[in-house]
Coordinates of C-alpha atoms in Angstrom, one line a residue:
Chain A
X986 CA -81.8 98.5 49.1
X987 CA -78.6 98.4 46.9
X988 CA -80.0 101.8 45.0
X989 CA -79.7 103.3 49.0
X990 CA -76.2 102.0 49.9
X991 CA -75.3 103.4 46.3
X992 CA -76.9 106.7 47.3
X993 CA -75.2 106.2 50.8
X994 CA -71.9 105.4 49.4
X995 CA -72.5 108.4 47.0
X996 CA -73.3 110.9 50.0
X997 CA -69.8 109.7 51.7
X998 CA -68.3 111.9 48.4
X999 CA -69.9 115.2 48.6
X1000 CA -67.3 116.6 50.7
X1001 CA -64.6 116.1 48.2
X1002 CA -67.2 117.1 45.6
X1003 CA -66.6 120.8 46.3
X1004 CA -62.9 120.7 45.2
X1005 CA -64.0 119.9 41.5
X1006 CA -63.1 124.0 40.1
X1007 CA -63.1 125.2 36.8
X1008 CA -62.2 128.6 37.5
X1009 CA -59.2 129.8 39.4
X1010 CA -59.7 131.8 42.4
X1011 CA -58.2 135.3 42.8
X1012 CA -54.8 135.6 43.8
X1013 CA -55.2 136.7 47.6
X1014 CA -52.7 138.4 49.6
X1015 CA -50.2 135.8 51.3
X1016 CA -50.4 137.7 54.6
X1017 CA -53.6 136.9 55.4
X1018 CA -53.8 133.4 55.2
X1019 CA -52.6 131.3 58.0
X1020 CA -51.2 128.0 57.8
X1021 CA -51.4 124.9 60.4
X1022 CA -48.7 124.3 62.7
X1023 CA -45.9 122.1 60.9
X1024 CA -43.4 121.6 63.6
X1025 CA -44.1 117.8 63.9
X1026 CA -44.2 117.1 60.3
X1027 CA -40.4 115.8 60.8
X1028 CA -41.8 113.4 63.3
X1029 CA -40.8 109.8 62.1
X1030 CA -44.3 108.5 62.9
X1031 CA -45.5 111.1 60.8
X1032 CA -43.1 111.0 57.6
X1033 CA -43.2 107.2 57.7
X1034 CA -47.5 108.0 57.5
X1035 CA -46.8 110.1 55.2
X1036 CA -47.2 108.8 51.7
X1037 CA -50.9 108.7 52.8
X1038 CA -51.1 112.1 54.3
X1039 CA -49.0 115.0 52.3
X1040 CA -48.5 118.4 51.7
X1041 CA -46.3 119.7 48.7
X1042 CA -43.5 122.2 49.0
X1043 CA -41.2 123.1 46.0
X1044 CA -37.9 125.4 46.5
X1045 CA -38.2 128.4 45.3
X1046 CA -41.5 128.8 44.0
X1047 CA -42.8 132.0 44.6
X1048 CA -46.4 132.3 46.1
X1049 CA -48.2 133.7 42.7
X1050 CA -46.8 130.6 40.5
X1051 CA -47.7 128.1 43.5
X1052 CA -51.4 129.1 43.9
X1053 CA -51.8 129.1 40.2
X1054 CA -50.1 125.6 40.2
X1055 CA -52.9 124.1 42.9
X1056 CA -55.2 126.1 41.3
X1057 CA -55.0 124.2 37.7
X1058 CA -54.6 121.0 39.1
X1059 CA -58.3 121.2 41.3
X1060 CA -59.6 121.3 38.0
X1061 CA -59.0 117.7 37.8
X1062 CA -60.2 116.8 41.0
X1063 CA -64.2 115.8 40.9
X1064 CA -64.8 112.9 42.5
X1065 CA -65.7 109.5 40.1
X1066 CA -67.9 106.5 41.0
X1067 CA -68.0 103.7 39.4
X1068 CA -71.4 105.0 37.7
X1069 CA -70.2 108.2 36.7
X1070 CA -66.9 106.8 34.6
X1071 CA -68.9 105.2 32.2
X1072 CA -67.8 105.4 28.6
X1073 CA -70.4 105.5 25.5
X1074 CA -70.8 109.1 25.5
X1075 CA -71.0 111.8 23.2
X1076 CA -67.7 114.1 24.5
X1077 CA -68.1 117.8 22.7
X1078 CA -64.3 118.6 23.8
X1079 CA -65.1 122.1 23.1
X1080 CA -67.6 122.4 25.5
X1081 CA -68.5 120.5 28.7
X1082 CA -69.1 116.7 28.4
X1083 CA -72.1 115.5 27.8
X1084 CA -73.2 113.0 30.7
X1085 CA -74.2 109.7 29.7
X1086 CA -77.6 108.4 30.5
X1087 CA -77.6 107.9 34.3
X1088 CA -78.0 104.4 34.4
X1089 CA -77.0 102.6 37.5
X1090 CA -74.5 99.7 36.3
X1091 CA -74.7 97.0 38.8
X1092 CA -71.5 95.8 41.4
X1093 CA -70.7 92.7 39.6
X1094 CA -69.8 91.3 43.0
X1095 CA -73.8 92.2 44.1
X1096 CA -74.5 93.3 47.6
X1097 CA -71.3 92.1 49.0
X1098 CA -69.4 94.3 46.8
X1099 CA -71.8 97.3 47.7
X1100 CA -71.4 96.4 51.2
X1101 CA -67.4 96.7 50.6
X1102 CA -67.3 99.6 48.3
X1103 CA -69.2 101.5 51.0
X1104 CA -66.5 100.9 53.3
X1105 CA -63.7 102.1 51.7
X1106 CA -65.4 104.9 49.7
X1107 CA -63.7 107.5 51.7
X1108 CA -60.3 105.8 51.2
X1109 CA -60.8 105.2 47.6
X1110 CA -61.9 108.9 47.2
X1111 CA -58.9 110.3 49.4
X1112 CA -56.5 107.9 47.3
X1113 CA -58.0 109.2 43.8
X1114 CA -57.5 112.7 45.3
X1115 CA -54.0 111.9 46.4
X1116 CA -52.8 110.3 43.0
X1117 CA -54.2 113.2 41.0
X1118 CA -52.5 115.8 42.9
X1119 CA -49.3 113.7 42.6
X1120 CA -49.6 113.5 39.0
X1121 CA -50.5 116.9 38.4
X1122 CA -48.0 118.6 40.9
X1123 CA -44.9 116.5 40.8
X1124 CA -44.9 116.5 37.5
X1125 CA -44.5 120.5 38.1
X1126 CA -41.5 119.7 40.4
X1127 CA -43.3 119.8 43.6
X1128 CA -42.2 117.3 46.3
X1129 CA -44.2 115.7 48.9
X1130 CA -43.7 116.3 52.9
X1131 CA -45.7 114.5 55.0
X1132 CA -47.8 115.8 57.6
X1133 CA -50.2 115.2 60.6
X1134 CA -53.5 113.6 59.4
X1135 CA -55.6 115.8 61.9
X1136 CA -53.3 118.8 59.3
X1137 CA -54.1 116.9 56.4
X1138 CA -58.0 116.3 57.1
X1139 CA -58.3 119.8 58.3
X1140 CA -56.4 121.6 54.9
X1141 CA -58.4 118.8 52.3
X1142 CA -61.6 119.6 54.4
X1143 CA -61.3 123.7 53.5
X1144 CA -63.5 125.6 51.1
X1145 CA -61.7 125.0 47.8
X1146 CA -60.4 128.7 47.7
X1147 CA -59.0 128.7 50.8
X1148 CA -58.0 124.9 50.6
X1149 CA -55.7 126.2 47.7
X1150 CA -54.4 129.4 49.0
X1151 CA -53.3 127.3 52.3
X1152 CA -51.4 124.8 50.0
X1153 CA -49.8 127.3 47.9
X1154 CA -48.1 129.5 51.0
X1155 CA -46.8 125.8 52.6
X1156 CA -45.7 125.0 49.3
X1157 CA -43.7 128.4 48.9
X1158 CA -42.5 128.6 52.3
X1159 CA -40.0 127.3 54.8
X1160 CA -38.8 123.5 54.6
X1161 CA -40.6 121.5 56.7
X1162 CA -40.8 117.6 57.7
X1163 CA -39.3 115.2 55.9
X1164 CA -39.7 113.6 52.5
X1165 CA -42.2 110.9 51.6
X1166 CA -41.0 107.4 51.0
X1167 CA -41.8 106.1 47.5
X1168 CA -44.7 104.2 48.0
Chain B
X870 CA -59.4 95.7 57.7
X871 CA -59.4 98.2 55.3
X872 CA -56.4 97.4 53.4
X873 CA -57.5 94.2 52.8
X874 CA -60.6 95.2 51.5
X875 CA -58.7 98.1 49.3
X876 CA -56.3 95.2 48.4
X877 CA -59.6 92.7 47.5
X878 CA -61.5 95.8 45.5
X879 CA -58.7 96.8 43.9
X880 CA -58.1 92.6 42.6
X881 CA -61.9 92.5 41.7
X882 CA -61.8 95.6 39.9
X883 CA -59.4 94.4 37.8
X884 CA -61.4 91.6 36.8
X885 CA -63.6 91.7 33.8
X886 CA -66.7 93.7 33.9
X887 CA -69.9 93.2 32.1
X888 CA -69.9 95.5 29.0
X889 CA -71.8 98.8 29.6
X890 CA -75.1 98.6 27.5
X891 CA -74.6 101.9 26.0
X892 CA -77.2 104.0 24.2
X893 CA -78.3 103.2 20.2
X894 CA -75.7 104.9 18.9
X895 CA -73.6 103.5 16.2
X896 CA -70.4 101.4 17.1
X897 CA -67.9 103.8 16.0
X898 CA -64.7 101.6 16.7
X899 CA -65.2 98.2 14.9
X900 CA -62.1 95.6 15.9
X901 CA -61.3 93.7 12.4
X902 CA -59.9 89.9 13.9
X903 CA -57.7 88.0 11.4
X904 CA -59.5 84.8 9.6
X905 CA -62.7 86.2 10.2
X906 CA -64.7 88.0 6.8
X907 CA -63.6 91.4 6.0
X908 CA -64.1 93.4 3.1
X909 CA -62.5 97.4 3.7
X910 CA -64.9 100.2 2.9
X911 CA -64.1 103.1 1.3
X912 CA -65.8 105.7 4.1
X913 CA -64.2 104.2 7.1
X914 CA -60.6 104.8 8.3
X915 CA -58.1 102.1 9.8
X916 CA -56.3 102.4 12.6
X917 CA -53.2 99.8 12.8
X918 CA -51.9 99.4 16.9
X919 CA -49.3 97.1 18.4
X920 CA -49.8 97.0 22.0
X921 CA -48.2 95.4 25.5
X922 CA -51.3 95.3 26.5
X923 CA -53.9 92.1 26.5
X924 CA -56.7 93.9 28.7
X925 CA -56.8 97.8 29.2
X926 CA -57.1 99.7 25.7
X927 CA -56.6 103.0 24.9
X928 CA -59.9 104.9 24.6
X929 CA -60.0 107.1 21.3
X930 CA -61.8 110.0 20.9
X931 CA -63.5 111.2 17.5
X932 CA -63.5 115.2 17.5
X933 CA -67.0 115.7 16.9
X934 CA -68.1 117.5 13.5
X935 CA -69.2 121.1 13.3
X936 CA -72.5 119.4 12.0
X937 CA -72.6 117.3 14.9
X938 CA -72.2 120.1 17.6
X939 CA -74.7 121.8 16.0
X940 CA -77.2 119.1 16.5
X941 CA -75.8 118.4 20.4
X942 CA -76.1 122.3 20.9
X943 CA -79.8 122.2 19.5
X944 CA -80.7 119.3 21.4
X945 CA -79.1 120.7 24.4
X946 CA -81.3 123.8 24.2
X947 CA -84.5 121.7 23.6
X948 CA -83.8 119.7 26.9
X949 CA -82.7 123.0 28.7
X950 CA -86.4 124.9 27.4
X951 CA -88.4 121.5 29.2
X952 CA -86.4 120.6 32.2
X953 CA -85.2 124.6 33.1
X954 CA -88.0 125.5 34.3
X955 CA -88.5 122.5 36.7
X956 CA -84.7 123.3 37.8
X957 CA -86.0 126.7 38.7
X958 CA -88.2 125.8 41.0
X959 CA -85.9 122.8 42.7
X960 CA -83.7 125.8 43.6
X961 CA -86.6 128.3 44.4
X962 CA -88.1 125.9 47.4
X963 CA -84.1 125.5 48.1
X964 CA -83.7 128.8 48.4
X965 CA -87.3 129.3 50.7
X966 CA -86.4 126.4 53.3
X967 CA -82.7 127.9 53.5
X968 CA -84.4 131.4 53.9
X969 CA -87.1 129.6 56.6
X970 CA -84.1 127.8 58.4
X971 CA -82.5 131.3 58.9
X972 CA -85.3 133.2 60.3
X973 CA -85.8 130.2 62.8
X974 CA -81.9 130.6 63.9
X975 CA -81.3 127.2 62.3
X976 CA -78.6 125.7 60.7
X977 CA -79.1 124.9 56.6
X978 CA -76.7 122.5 55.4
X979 CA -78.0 121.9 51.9
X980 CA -75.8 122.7 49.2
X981 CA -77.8 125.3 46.4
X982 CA -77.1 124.7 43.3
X983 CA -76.1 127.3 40.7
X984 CA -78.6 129.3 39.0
X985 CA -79.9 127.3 36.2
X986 CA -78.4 128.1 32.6
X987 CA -77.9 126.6 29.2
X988 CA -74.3 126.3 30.2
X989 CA -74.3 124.4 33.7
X990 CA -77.5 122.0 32.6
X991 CA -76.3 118.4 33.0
X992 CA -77.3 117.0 29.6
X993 CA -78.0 113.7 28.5
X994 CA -77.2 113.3 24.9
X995 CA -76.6 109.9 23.0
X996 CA -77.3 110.6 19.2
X997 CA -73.3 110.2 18.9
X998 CA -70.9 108.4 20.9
X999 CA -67.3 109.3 19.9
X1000 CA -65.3 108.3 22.7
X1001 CA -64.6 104.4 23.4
X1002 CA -62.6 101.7 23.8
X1003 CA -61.6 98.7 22.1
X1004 CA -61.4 94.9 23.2
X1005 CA -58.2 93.8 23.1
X1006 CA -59.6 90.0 23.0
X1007 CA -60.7 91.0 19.1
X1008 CA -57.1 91.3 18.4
X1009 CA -55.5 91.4 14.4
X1010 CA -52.8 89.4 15.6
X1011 CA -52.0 87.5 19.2
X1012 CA -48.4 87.2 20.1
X1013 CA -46.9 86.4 23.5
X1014 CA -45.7 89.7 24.4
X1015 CA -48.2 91.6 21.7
X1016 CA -51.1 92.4 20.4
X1017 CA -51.9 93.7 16.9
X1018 CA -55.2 95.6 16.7
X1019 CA -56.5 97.1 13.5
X1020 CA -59.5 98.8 14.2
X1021 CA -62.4 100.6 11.2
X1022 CA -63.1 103.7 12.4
X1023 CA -65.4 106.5 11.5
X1024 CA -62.6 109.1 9.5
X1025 CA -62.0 112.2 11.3
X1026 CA -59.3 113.7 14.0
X1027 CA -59.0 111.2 17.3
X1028 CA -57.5 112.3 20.8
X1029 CA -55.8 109.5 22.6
X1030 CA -58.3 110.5 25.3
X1031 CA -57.1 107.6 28.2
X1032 CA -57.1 104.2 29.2
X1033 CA -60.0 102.2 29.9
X1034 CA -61.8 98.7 30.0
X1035 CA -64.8 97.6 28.7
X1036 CA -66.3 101.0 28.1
X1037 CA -65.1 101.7 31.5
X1038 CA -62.7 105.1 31.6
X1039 CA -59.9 104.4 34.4
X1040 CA -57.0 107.1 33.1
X1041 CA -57.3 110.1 31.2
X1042 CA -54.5 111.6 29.7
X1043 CA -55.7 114.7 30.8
X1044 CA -52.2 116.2 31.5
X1045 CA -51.4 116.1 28.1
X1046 CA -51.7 113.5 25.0
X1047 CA -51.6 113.5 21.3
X1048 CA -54.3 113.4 18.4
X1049 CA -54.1 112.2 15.0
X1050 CA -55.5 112.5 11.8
X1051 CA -57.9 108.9 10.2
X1052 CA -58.3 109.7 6.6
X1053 CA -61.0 107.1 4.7
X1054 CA -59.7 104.4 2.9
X1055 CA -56.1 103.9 4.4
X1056 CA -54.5 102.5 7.2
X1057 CA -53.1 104.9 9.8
X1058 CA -50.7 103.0 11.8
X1059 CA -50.4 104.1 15.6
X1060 CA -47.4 102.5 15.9
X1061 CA -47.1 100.7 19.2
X1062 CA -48.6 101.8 22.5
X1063 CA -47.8 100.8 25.9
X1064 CA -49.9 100.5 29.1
X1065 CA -48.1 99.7 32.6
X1066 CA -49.4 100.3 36.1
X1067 CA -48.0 103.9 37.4
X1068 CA -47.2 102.4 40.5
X1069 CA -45.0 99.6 39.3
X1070 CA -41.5 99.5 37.5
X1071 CA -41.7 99.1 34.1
X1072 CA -39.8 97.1 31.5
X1073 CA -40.3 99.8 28.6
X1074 CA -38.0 102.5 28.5
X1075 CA -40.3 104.7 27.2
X1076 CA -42.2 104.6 30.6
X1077 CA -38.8 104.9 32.7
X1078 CA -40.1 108.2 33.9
X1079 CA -43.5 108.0 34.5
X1080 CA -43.7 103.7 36.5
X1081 CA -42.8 103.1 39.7
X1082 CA -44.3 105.8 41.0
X1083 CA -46.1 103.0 44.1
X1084 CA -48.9 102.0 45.6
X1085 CA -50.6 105.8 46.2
X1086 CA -51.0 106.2 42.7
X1087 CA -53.9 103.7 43.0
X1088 CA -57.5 104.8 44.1
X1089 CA -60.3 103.2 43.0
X1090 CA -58.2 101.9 40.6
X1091 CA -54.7 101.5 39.0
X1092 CA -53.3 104.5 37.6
X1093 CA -52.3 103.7 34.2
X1094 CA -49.0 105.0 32.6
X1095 CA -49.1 105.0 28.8
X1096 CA -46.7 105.8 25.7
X1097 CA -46.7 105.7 22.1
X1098 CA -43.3 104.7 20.0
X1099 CA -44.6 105.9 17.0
X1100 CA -44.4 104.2 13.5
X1101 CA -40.5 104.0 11.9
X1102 CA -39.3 102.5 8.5
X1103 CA -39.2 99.0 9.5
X1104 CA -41.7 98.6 11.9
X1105 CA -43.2 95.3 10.8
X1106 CA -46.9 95.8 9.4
X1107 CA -49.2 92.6 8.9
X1108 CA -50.7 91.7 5.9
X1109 CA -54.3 93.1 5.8
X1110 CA -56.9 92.3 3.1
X1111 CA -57.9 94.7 0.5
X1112 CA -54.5 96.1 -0.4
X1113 CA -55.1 99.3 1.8
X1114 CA -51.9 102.1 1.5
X1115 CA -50.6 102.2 5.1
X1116 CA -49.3 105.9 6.8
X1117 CA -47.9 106.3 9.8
X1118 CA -49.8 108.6 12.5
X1119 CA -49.1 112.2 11.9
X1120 CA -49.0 112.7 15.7
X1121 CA -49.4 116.2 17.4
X1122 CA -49.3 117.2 21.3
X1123 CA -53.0 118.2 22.0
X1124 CA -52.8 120.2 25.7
X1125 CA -54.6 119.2 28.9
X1126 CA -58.4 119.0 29.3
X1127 CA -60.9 118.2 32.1
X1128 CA -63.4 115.3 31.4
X1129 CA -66.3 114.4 34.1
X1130 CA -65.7 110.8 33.9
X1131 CA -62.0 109.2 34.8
X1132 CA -61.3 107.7 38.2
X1133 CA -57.2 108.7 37.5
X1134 CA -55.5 111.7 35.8
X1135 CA -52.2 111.5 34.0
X1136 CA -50.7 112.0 30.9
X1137 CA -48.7 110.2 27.9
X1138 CA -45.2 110.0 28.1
X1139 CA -43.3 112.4 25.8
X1140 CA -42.5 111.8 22.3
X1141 CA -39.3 112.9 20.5
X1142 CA -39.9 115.4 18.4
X1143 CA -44.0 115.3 19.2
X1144 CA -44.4 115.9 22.4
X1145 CA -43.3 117.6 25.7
X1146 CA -43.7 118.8 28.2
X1147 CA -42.1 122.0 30.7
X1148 CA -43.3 121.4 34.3
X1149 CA -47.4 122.4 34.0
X1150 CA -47.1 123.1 30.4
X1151 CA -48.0 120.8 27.3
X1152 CA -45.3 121.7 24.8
X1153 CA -46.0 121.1 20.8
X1154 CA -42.4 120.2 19.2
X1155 CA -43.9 119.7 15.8
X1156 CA -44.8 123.3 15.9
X1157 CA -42.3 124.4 18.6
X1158 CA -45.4 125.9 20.5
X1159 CA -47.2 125.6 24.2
X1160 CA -49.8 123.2 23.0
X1161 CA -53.3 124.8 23.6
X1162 CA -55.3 123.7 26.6
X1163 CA -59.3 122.6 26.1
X1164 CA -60.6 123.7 28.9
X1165 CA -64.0 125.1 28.6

């Protein structure tokens, strides 16, 4: 039972699982991508939502040095359970990783905690997707605008090329919306 | 509902966990508690560490030895020549039921998987573990504020790889951190290394830039800021048995890196004179250089 709620829990991932990249796509022509509509993203509702749902935009950036921005930073992005982040390991650091024996560690808070980790999986996996990207981009000088979340979910939700491409036009575009609260 | 359940995960996940039972490798990191027998040996390195911190440790990486890839790559290979094959065909009745689906005008949603090769296999190797971290309960010294750890270790070149807890990685330092030499029969002293939760304000000015960041810096778990003041002339060093010479860390800026297994990405705060950093890039100011990236 708790191996299927782990499997179950681990399904509720795969989405995000498709933005882990180690290469960088090609640099595609800024003219044929289309971005969402913005225009509400100035909406109070939506700025003071908007430390959960973001988009990046950085003044001056020019399309070329924004796409290779996102595109390093989805290297960092695979999604971690609490099985996967176990230590005792043998780490090549020239090469890939070695994965450490697949052994499933047990919830220390038993099938309650399975229960609960299930049902936030998709929160704690949007959050850990959300803090690396704000590591990894503000760091670069990017700022955070928020946005719809039906925006949000749609541009997260994209093919990883495309996903970065949309990103990297809104980032070296127009203003737009207002700026997220510290939080 | 769900913030309270965030809020109660995030509590319990900051509890202690049982200690991963790792493979039989050997213990790599040994932590050397004051009053307790200890006689130094000549083939292991120390590693002398003041720290804030009385829970979350810094997980140290050993760079593995030529001789030691070579075994990893060759065991590698072995596992690839007896499991490839059954890869192969996983992917070959993928690739029939996707091909079946289509000719019946239905919809395949399986993901396929890469073709199989030495470099994508998932390998499970645990002759050597060279990344861990330390228990901060087994400290040197216990203070109020500090903690003293001095810590045998196998002699070779460490990364300051992240934070972690029990075995558990929680931060890498992907975004840049620093290694160090651990030469055999000395003390290298880390200086002192501080841990704070991203999202909070911290009280160490080294960490001015990279706390108080809030609450979305936490997923699974806290984000973990981290620096290092490194060793000065007058840094006080304990009195350690055996008379060992004690160095400071010859510290350099060792560029960004991806590892499979860290719930939070971030990187050390930068070091006069060691380490910096210009917007995406890791920057070497020992060597006045861009600080090369290990990336495979």
């Amino acid at each position: 039972m708790r191996g299927l709620i782990i499997l179950a829990a681990a399904a509720a991932l795969l989405p995000v699982a498709a933005y882990a990249q180690t290469e960088p796509p090609p640099l595609p022509d800024p003219a044929t991508i289309t971005v969402p509509d913005l225009s509400h993203s100035g909406d109070p509702a939506v700025v003071a939502d908007g430390w959960k749902y973001f988009l990046f935009r950085r003044e001056g950036v020019s399309f070329a040095e924004a796409h290779a921005d996102f595109s390093d930073c989805y290297r960092f992005l695979a999604p971690q359970s609490w099985q996967t982040v176990q230590l005792g390991r043998f780490v090549p650091w020239e090469s890939r990783a070695g994965r450490t024996r697949p052994t499933y560690q047990p919830n220390p808070y038993g099938l309650v905690g399975d229960l609960m980790l299930m049902a936030i999986e998709g929160t704690l996996a949007r959050r850990d997707y959300q803090s690396k990207m704000r590591r990894c981009m503000e760091t670069r000088g990017y700022i955070r605008y928020g946005v719809d979340v039906e925006i949000w979910n749609h541009v997260y939700k994209l093919p990883p090329a495309q996903s970065i491409a949309v990103q990297a036009k809104i980032a070296s575009g127009p203003d737009f919306g207002g700026k997220v609260p510290t939080k | 509902v769900k913030k309270l359940l965030l809020a109660l995960f995030l509590i319990a996940f900051s509890a202690p966990l049982p200690a991963f039972a790792g493979p039989e490798a050997e213990d790599e990191l040994v932590e050397i508690q004051a009053g307790k027998p200890f006689t130094p040996r000549a083939d292991r390195a120390y590693l002398l560490l003041r720290t804030n911190s009385k829970g979350i440790s810094p997980v140290f990486m050993r760079v593995p030895t030529g001789a030691e890839l070579e075994r990893y790559d060759a065991a590698k290979r072995d596992a690839f020549a007896k499991e490839g094959p059954k890869l192969v065909n996983a992917r070959n009745r993928l690739l029939a039921d996707k091909d079946a689906a289509e000719k019946a005008g239905q919809k395949f949603t399986k993901a396929i998987p890469p073709e199989p090769s030495i470099a994508n296999f998932n390998f499970v190797y645990d002759g050597v573990v060279n990344a861990q971290t330390v228990s901060m309960g087994r400290a040197f010294e216990k203070g109020a504020e500090q903690r003293t750890m001095l810590i045998e270790a196998v002699p070779g070149s460490y990364v300051v790889l992240g934070i972690g807890y029990a075995n558990i990685m929680q931060t890498c330092l992907c975004l840049g951190t620093v290694s160090f030499a651990a030469e055999p029969g000395r003390i290298t002293d880390l200086g002192t290394m501080f841990m704070f939760a991203a999202s909070e304000e911290s009280p160490f000015p080294e960490l001015a830039g990279e706390t108080g960041l809030g609450a979305s810096m936490n997923g699974h778990i806290f984000l973990w800021a981290a620096a290092i003041r490194p060793s000065a002339p007058g840094t006080p060093v304990p009195a350690v048995p055996g008379g060992m010479p004690v160095a400071p860390a010859g510290y350099r800026a060792t560029g960004k890196f991806v590892v499979p297994f860290a719930f939070g990405v971030n990187r050390l705060a930068p070091i006069p004179g060691i380490l910096g950093y210009d917007r995406g890039d890791v920057l070497d100011l020992v060597n006045h250089t861009v600080a090369e990236n290990h990336y495979e």
